[in-house]
Amino acid sequence: MVKKQSNAKANSMLTAVVANQAGEIFELEGYAAVGMAGETLVALMAGTTRSMPFGSELMYLPERHPILYNLLNGKFETLKENPHAPGESLFPVAAFNSPGYVITHNSAYRQTRNAGYLPLFSYGAVGWHRTKFRTAVVLVDPEPRQDLRQMKHEEVLAGVDKMRRQLPVNRLRQHLEKCALQYGCPAGKNFFLGRYEAPLPTARQCNARCLGCLSLQKNTGIPHSQDRIAFTPTAEEIAQVALAHITSVKKSVVSFGQGCEGDPLLAADVIEPAIRQIRSQTRHGTINMNTNGSRPEILERLFDAGLDSVRISLNSVRDNCYDAYFRPRGYRFKDVLQSIATGLKRDKFVAINYLNSPGFTDSPQEVDALFDFLRNFPIQMIQWRNLNFDPMRYRKKMNAVADQGKPIGVKNLLTRIRRQFPKLKFGYFNPPKENF
Ligand code: SF4
């Protein structure tokens, strides 16, 4: 039976936003925006979405057609053409949300038979409501650490000048200049602005081959977002940059393991002496490592040297799903678990960088495995990051190795974890030790 949605319900639904062939984005009257989690579709409502966070970006998805909710007949429909302008092709629109916001749904679409892979972004659901874009997200970290409004270009330039005078012949300082000024990397900018967390990229190699690696894509046709560091800084160069940050910033963090490098555990030969040099000069500052956690014995050595915290990346806590995405070489998922256990045994701050993909992360199978993991490994923090990867390609890869049931909802997952593990912190950024 065809029925028109009640006004109250239709009013709280977000109006669909779509794009035309020219990439122009507009509202589509008569249709509500739809979010997708695996095979599950939901019409987006004002009450379950937020105003699109500052710094987020809209993208249109070529070779795909949007799934929308027809307000007239109450059905989900895939639209290839604009019903108000026959002959005009329609494309889905997605939001790449700012750091600190976890997506609950992907933009809903069907892809054409020969669609290529989407580039390395996350594709959050978005709609329009009362003069604003709204996205399907949950805020997990309100800290403005990477808020671009607080990164004035002239202040970054002033910081670059200052650091040039302070560290005139340091190649790592030079590399960070390129990150901050050419790539617009917020972590690089924060080093020159003298605030929060400074990056210490070091490693050229990695022993994983993540499908969505941001610094290396071989023969995939997908552009990587940043070039991998092309040299290994010396221990002295690393220590100089780290100390410049620690000695001038309150509650400072310095972090190995950035988006523009391989895995820092493979560069321990310079990192270990660098940490010792830093710690021979100061007890202040938090020395952190973001890593795949593949080598627990090396991590132990780095803890001995003075590493304070570790953040270990996981797309899944199920070994077959982990292997299908990380494609490890020369290590096993159990080594990653061993690294987590080592950090906990050494009383270090241990976080996981848990890569969220709606429909997979909130599937009952992954949820059960995550709860088991959290009971066995009482880590201090989950850093929620949206997986920057083509959602349908990811789903296909994961379905090939494990079952995924009907998702329970990302919001629901976060609530259940908070209820069952009240001491576990949620966030996005590496905290300073003053906040452990
Ligand atoms: S662990 Fe990091 S550097 Fe290594 S392949 Fe994965 S994303 Fe790339």
XYZ file of C-alpha atoms and ligand atoms in Angstrom:
444
model
C 0.000 0.000 0.000
C 1.367 3.447 -0.873
C 1.274 5.749 2.106
C 2.627 9.201 2.696
C 4.830 9.560 5.794
C 3.252 11.401 8.717
C 4.357 15.038 8.765
C 6.002 14.739 12.199
C 8.161 11.830 11.123
C 8.960 13.269 7.712
C 9.901 16.597 9.312
C 12.527 15.006 11.516
C 14.043 13.068 8.624
C 17.021 14.591 6.846
C 16.411 15.578 3.258
C 18.527 13.594 0.818
C 21.573 15.289 -0.708
C 22.874 14.031 -4.048
C 25.258 15.171 -6.774
C 25.011 15.515 -10.522
C 27.627 14.628 -13.134
C 29.332 17.996 -12.637
C 29.784 17.234 -8.925
C 27.238 19.856 -7.876
C 25.628 18.860 -4.585
C 21.961 19.618 -3.919
C 18.885 18.531 -1.927
C 16.424 16.171 -3.535
C 12.861 17.061 -2.619
C 10.603 14.154 -1.734
C 13.433 11.911 -0.522
C 15.090 11.402 2.845
C 18.828 10.726 3.280
C 19.778 7.117 4.025
C 22.614 5.537 5.987
C 24.019 2.078 5.350
C 25.648 -0.384 7.750
C 26.416 -3.560 5.851
C 23.105 -4.518 4.236
C 21.065 -2.553 6.779
C 19.524 0.717 5.607
C 18.063 3.474 7.798
C 16.497 6.810 6.970
C 18.542 9.498 8.747
C 16.737 11.482 11.429
C 17.606 14.811 13.027
C 17.666 13.151 16.459
C 20.245 10.528 15.496
C 22.625 12.809 13.588
C 24.694 15.925 14.365
C 25.445 19.133 12.503
C 28.327 18.312 10.219
C 31.471 18.990 12.285
C 33.664 21.924 11.271
C 36.462 20.820 8.949
C 34.480 17.887 7.504
C 34.287 17.602 3.735
C 31.615 16.460 1.311
C 32.479 14.104 -1.531
C 30.449 12.721 -4.381
C 30.956 9.108 -5.356
C 31.320 8.384 -9.065
C 30.223 5.074 -10.623
C 27.647 4.700 -7.881
C 23.945 5.488 -7.422
C 22.380 6.770 -4.207
C 19.889 4.773 -2.157
C 17.266 7.171 -0.843
C 14.025 6.904 1.103
C 10.974 7.857 -0.933
C 8.745 9.901 1.379
C 5.714 9.291 -0.775
C 5.675 5.524 -0.789
C 7.835 4.839 2.292
C 10.341 2.699 0.383
C 14.085 2.658 -0.128
C 14.953 3.270 -3.769
C 18.137 3.352 -5.816
C 17.971 6.399 -8.058
C 19.994 6.515 -11.244
C 18.351 9.655 -12.519
C 16.927 12.795 -11.008
C 13.150 12.221 -10.872
C 12.648 15.998 -11.095
C 14.961 16.353 -14.134
C 14.797 13.160 -16.220
C 18.056 12.358 -17.972
C 20.223 13.939 -15.264
C 22.384 11.235 -13.622
C 22.523 11.172 -9.821
C 25.440 10.217 -7.590
C 25.690 9.603 -3.850
C 27.237 12.161 -1.509
C 29.267 11.228 1.576
C 30.927 13.157 4.405
C 34.537 12.775 5.461
C 34.128 13.826 9.067
C 36.643 15.653 11.244
C 38.848 13.804 13.770
C 37.070 12.845 16.979
C 33.792 11.858 15.273
C 32.965 8.192 14.675
C 30.564 7.410 11.869
C 27.520 5.280 12.652
C 26.514 4.737 9.015
C 28.071 4.953 5.618
C 26.451 6.852 2.807
C 24.003 4.417 1.162
C 24.576 3.495 -2.458
C 24.805 0.725 -5.031
C 27.842 0.589 -7.233
C 27.801 0.027 -10.970
C 29.174 -3.249 -12.308
C 32.561 -1.824 -13.319
C 32.973 0.682 -10.499
C 36.587 1.286 -9.475
C 37.707 1.373 -5.843
C 36.998 4.502 -3.832
C 40.080 6.385 -2.584
C 41.242 6.175 1.049
C 38.606 8.128 2.949
C 35.683 7.172 5.141
C 32.283 7.708 3.580
C 29.850 8.835 6.280
C 26.129 9.307 5.683
C 24.949 12.907 5.329
C 21.700 14.802 4.790
C 20.209 18.283 4.981
C 17.959 19.648 7.719
C 16.888 23.200 8.483
C 19.666 25.052 6.641
C 22.456 22.708 7.689
C 24.193 19.512 6.665
C 23.962 16.807 9.315
C 26.053 13.638 9.508
C 25.605 10.251 11.164
C 28.357 10.488 13.778
C 29.090 10.182 17.493
C 31.590 12.517 19.133
C 34.265 10.535 20.988
C 36.939 13.201 21.527
C 36.051 16.878 21.933
C 39.688 18.084 22.187
C 40.437 20.675 19.477
C 43.926 19.217 18.873
C 43.478 19.144 15.114
C 40.940 21.933 14.746
C 42.165 23.856 11.693
C 40.620 27.079 13.021
C 43.342 27.078 15.673
C 46.171 26.696 13.165
C 46.745 30.120 11.676
C 49.119 29.922 8.736
C 51.210 32.908 9.852
C 51.683 31.283 13.270
C 52.789 28.022 11.660
C 55.280 30.003 9.525
C 56.577 31.786 12.619
C 57.056 28.378 14.285
C 58.902 27.091 11.224
C 61.295 30.076 11.404
C 61.866 29.550 15.096
C 62.629 25.846 14.653
C 64.973 26.579 11.732
C 67.022 28.762 14.047
C 66.829 26.249 16.910
C 67.614 23.100 14.840
C 69.369 24.371 11.692
C 70.773 21.053 10.438
C 68.133 18.575 11.522
C 66.574 16.536 8.648
C 63.566 15.485 10.733
C 62.731 19.150 11.417
C 63.048 19.738 7.659
C 60.751 16.792 6.898
C 58.118 18.108 9.332
C 58.226 21.477 7.564
C 57.144 19.738 4.375
C 54.402 17.881 6.277
C 53.074 21.102 7.813
C 53.422 23.420 4.831
C 52.947 21.186 1.788
C 50.616 18.457 3.035
C 48.847 20.642 5.608
C 49.329 17.849 8.168
C 47.739 18.967 11.473
C 50.196 16.896 13.534
C 53.124 18.573 11.754
C 51.527 21.990 12.287
C 51.140 21.341 15.997
C 54.895 20.797 16.302
C 55.579 24.257 14.849
C 52.741 25.808 16.824
C 54.279 24.379 19.983
C 51.190 22.577 21.273
C 49.838 19.125 22.083
C 51.498 16.223 20.238
C 54.541 16.301 17.954
C 55.054 13.607 15.324
C 58.363 11.720 15.092
C 58.176 9.836 11.762
C 61.121 7.484 11.487
C 60.383 4.136 9.815
C 60.704 3.466 6.101
C 59.708 -0.209 6.307
C 56.631 -2.093 7.391
C 55.920 -5.776 7.935
C 52.191 -5.435 7.194
C 50.463 -4.671 3.904
C 47.264 -3.033 5.061
C 44.700 -2.774 2.289
C 44.156 0.860 3.251
C 47.754 1.867 4.060
C 47.896 5.645 3.741
C 51.613 5.765 2.984
C 52.056 2.908 0.509
C 49.777 1.471 -2.176
C 51.391 -0.883 -4.683
C 49.585 -1.562 -7.983
C 46.122 -0.867 -6.539
C 45.315 2.190 -8.631
C 44.455 3.983 -5.369
C 46.539 7.053 -4.566
C 48.173 6.996 -1.114
C 47.539 10.156 0.877
C 51.099 10.958 1.905
C 54.568 9.932 0.788
C 56.380 7.650 3.161
C 59.437 9.211 4.815
C 62.407 8.603 2.483
C 65.220 8.560 5.069
C 65.800 7.315 8.602
C 66.584 10.153 10.964
C 69.414 9.586 13.434
C 68.747 9.092 17.144
C 70.181 12.592 17.714
C 67.841 14.179 15.165
C 64.827 12.466 16.750
C 65.863 13.412 20.287
C 66.456 17.058 19.281
C 62.982 17.405 17.766
C 61.342 15.606 20.698
C 63.184 17.696 23.288
C 62.382 20.945 21.452
C 58.715 20.020 21.860
C 58.799 18.597 25.366
C 60.773 21.480 26.860
C 58.419 24.139 25.541
C 54.972 22.509 25.752
C 52.920 21.697 28.847
C 51.464 18.174 28.886
C 53.388 17.424 25.701
C 53.234 14.163 23.769
C 55.768 13.030 21.154
C 54.718 10.121 18.969
C 56.447 7.597 16.769
C 54.276 5.939 14.138
C 52.664 8.464 11.808
C 50.620 8.248 8.642
C 53.697 9.103 6.575
C 55.864 6.193 7.649
C 56.053 2.431 7.969
C 55.949 0.763 11.373
C 58.249 2.212 14.037
C 58.993 -1.188 15.609
C 61.068 -1.809 12.480
C 63.165 1.265 13.238
C 63.887 0.383 16.868
C 67.638 0.594 16.278
C 67.401 4.372 16.159
C 64.280 4.804 18.273
C 65.644 3.018 21.330
C 68.753 5.249 21.644
C 66.599 8.290 20.808
C 64.261 7.511 23.722
C 67.274 7.007 26.009
C 68.674 10.392 24.949
C 65.352 12.106 25.610
C 64.987 10.436 28.975
C 68.590 11.270 29.936
C 67.604 14.958 29.636
C 64.065 15.072 31.010
C 61.373 13.090 32.791
C 58.733 15.401 31.347
C 56.642 14.744 28.261
C 54.907 11.573 27.144
C 56.772 9.387 24.683
C 54.212 7.423 22.703
C 54.323 4.918 19.879
C 51.568 4.187 17.349
C 52.293 0.765 15.921
C 50.947 -2.489 14.544
C 52.361 -4.170 17.660
C 53.967 -6.959 15.651
C 57.120 -7.343 17.734
C 56.474 -7.650 21.460
C 60.134 -8.306 22.299
C 61.172 -5.018 20.679
C 58.361 -3.166 22.402
C 59.678 -4.514 25.715
C 63.097 -3.012 24.919
C 61.501 0.340 24.139
C 59.582 0.269 27.422
C 62.929 -0.366 29.157
C 64.320 2.712 27.409
C 61.435 4.920 28.619
C 58.495 4.610 26.211
C 55.386 5.665 28.174
C 52.452 4.599 26.048
C 51.531 2.565 23.032
C 48.624 2.640 20.614
C 48.122 -0.528 18.640
C 46.132 -0.556 15.412
C 43.434 -3.162 14.833
C 40.649 -3.359 12.316
C 39.269 -6.393 14.145
C 39.924 -8.516 17.211
C 39.279 -11.664 15.153
C 42.488 -13.067 13.727
C 41.071 -14.007 10.304
C 39.590 -10.526 9.795
C 42.806 -8.932 11.052
C 44.876 -11.006 8.634
C 42.586 -10.209 5.704
C 43.104 -6.469 6.186
C 46.634 -6.147 7.657
C 48.107 -8.999 5.582
C 51.010 -9.425 8.019
C 54.403 -10.676 6.883
C 56.554 -12.481 9.403
C 54.272 -12.010 12.395
C 50.917 -13.331 13.618
C 47.888 -11.801 15.297
C 48.962 -13.514 18.518
C 52.136 -11.368 18.480
C 49.938 -8.273 18.439
C 48.031 -9.604 21.456
C 51.364 -10.346 23.118
C 52.423 -6.713 22.612
C 49.209 -5.550 24.268
C 49.820 -7.967 27.149
C 53.405 -6.723 27.459
C 52.273 -3.118 27.754
C 49.739 -4.036 30.419
C 52.246 -6.171 32.316
C 54.696 -3.257 32.312
C 51.970 -0.966 33.650
C 52.129 1.237 30.559
C 49.230 3.120 29.023
C 47.810 0.882 26.290
C 45.284 2.056 23.712
C 43.971 0.378 20.624
C 43.377 2.264 17.437
C 40.164 0.484 16.504
C 39.253 1.076 12.883
C 35.508 1.485 12.617
C 33.453 0.372 9.642
C 29.673 0.380 10.266
C 28.134 -2.992 9.480
C 31.356 -4.800 10.375
C 32.531 -3.259 13.660
C 29.000 -3.422 15.078
C 28.219 -6.904 13.754
C 27.271 -9.292 16.605
C 30.292 -11.491 15.835
C 32.796 -8.631 16.087
C 31.016 -7.182 19.129
C 31.195 -10.510 20.998
C 34.862 -10.860 20.098
C 35.561 -7.292 21.232
C 33.905 -7.873 24.606
C 35.989 -11.031 25.081
C 39.097 -9.099 24.107
C 38.346 -6.288 26.576
C 37.796 -8.801 29.375
C 41.115 -10.532 28.614
C 43.107 -7.358 27.918
C 42.003 -4.533 30.238
C 43.444 -1.747 28.091
C 43.013 1.855 29.147
C 41.599 3.374 25.988
C 39.937 2.747 22.660
C 40.812 5.345 20.070
C 38.005 5.176 17.562
C 39.021 5.944 14.033
C 36.935 5.605 10.927
C 38.436 3.147 8.504
C 39.510 5.108 5.445
C 38.616 2.502 2.885
C 35.990 1.694 0.268
C 33.102 0.356 2.451
C 31.830 -2.196 -0.073
C 35.281 -3.496 -0.898
C 35.949 -3.889 2.820
C 32.686 -5.709 3.378
C 33.471 -8.127 0.576
C 36.939 -8.830 1.989
C 35.599 -9.408 5.494
C 32.648 -11.533 4.338
C 35.114 -13.773 2.530
C 36.714 -14.801 5.832
C 34.012 -14.503 8.523
C 30.281 -14.184 9.112
C 28.825 -10.774 9.887
C 25.291 -10.754 11.244
C 22.812 -7.893 11.393
C 24.638 -4.924 12.970
C 23.590 -3.762 16.424
C 24.425 -0.116 15.605
C 27.650 1.772 16.346
C 25.917 4.039 18.885
C 24.511 1.044 20.684
C 27.944 -0.612 20.656
C 29.564 2.435 22.285
C 26.831 2.570 24.939
C 27.188 -1.116 25.741
C 30.960 -0.848 26.095
C 30.666 2.181 28.375
C 28.175 0.315 30.527
C 30.235 -2.844 30.818
C 33.708 -1.265 31.010
C 33.143 2.036 32.822
C 36.863 2.708 33.356
C 37.748 2.334 29.690
C 38.407 5.690 28.030
C 37.151 6.589 24.568
C 39.014 9.106 22.459
C 40.826 9.920 19.283
C 44.093 11.545 20.415
C 46.986 10.131 22.434
C 46.646 11.546 25.943
C 49.555 13.051 27.905
C 50.614 11.015 30.959
C 49.095 13.675 33.234
C 45.704 12.395 31.974
C 46.399 8.639 32.106
S 50.800 -1.070 9.682
Fe 50.679 1.114 9.081
S 52.474 1.475 7.740
Fe 52.175 -0.762 7.928
S 50.973 -1.312 6.136
Fe 49.533 -0.986 7.841
S 48.942 1.182 7.664
Fe 50.776 0.919 6.385
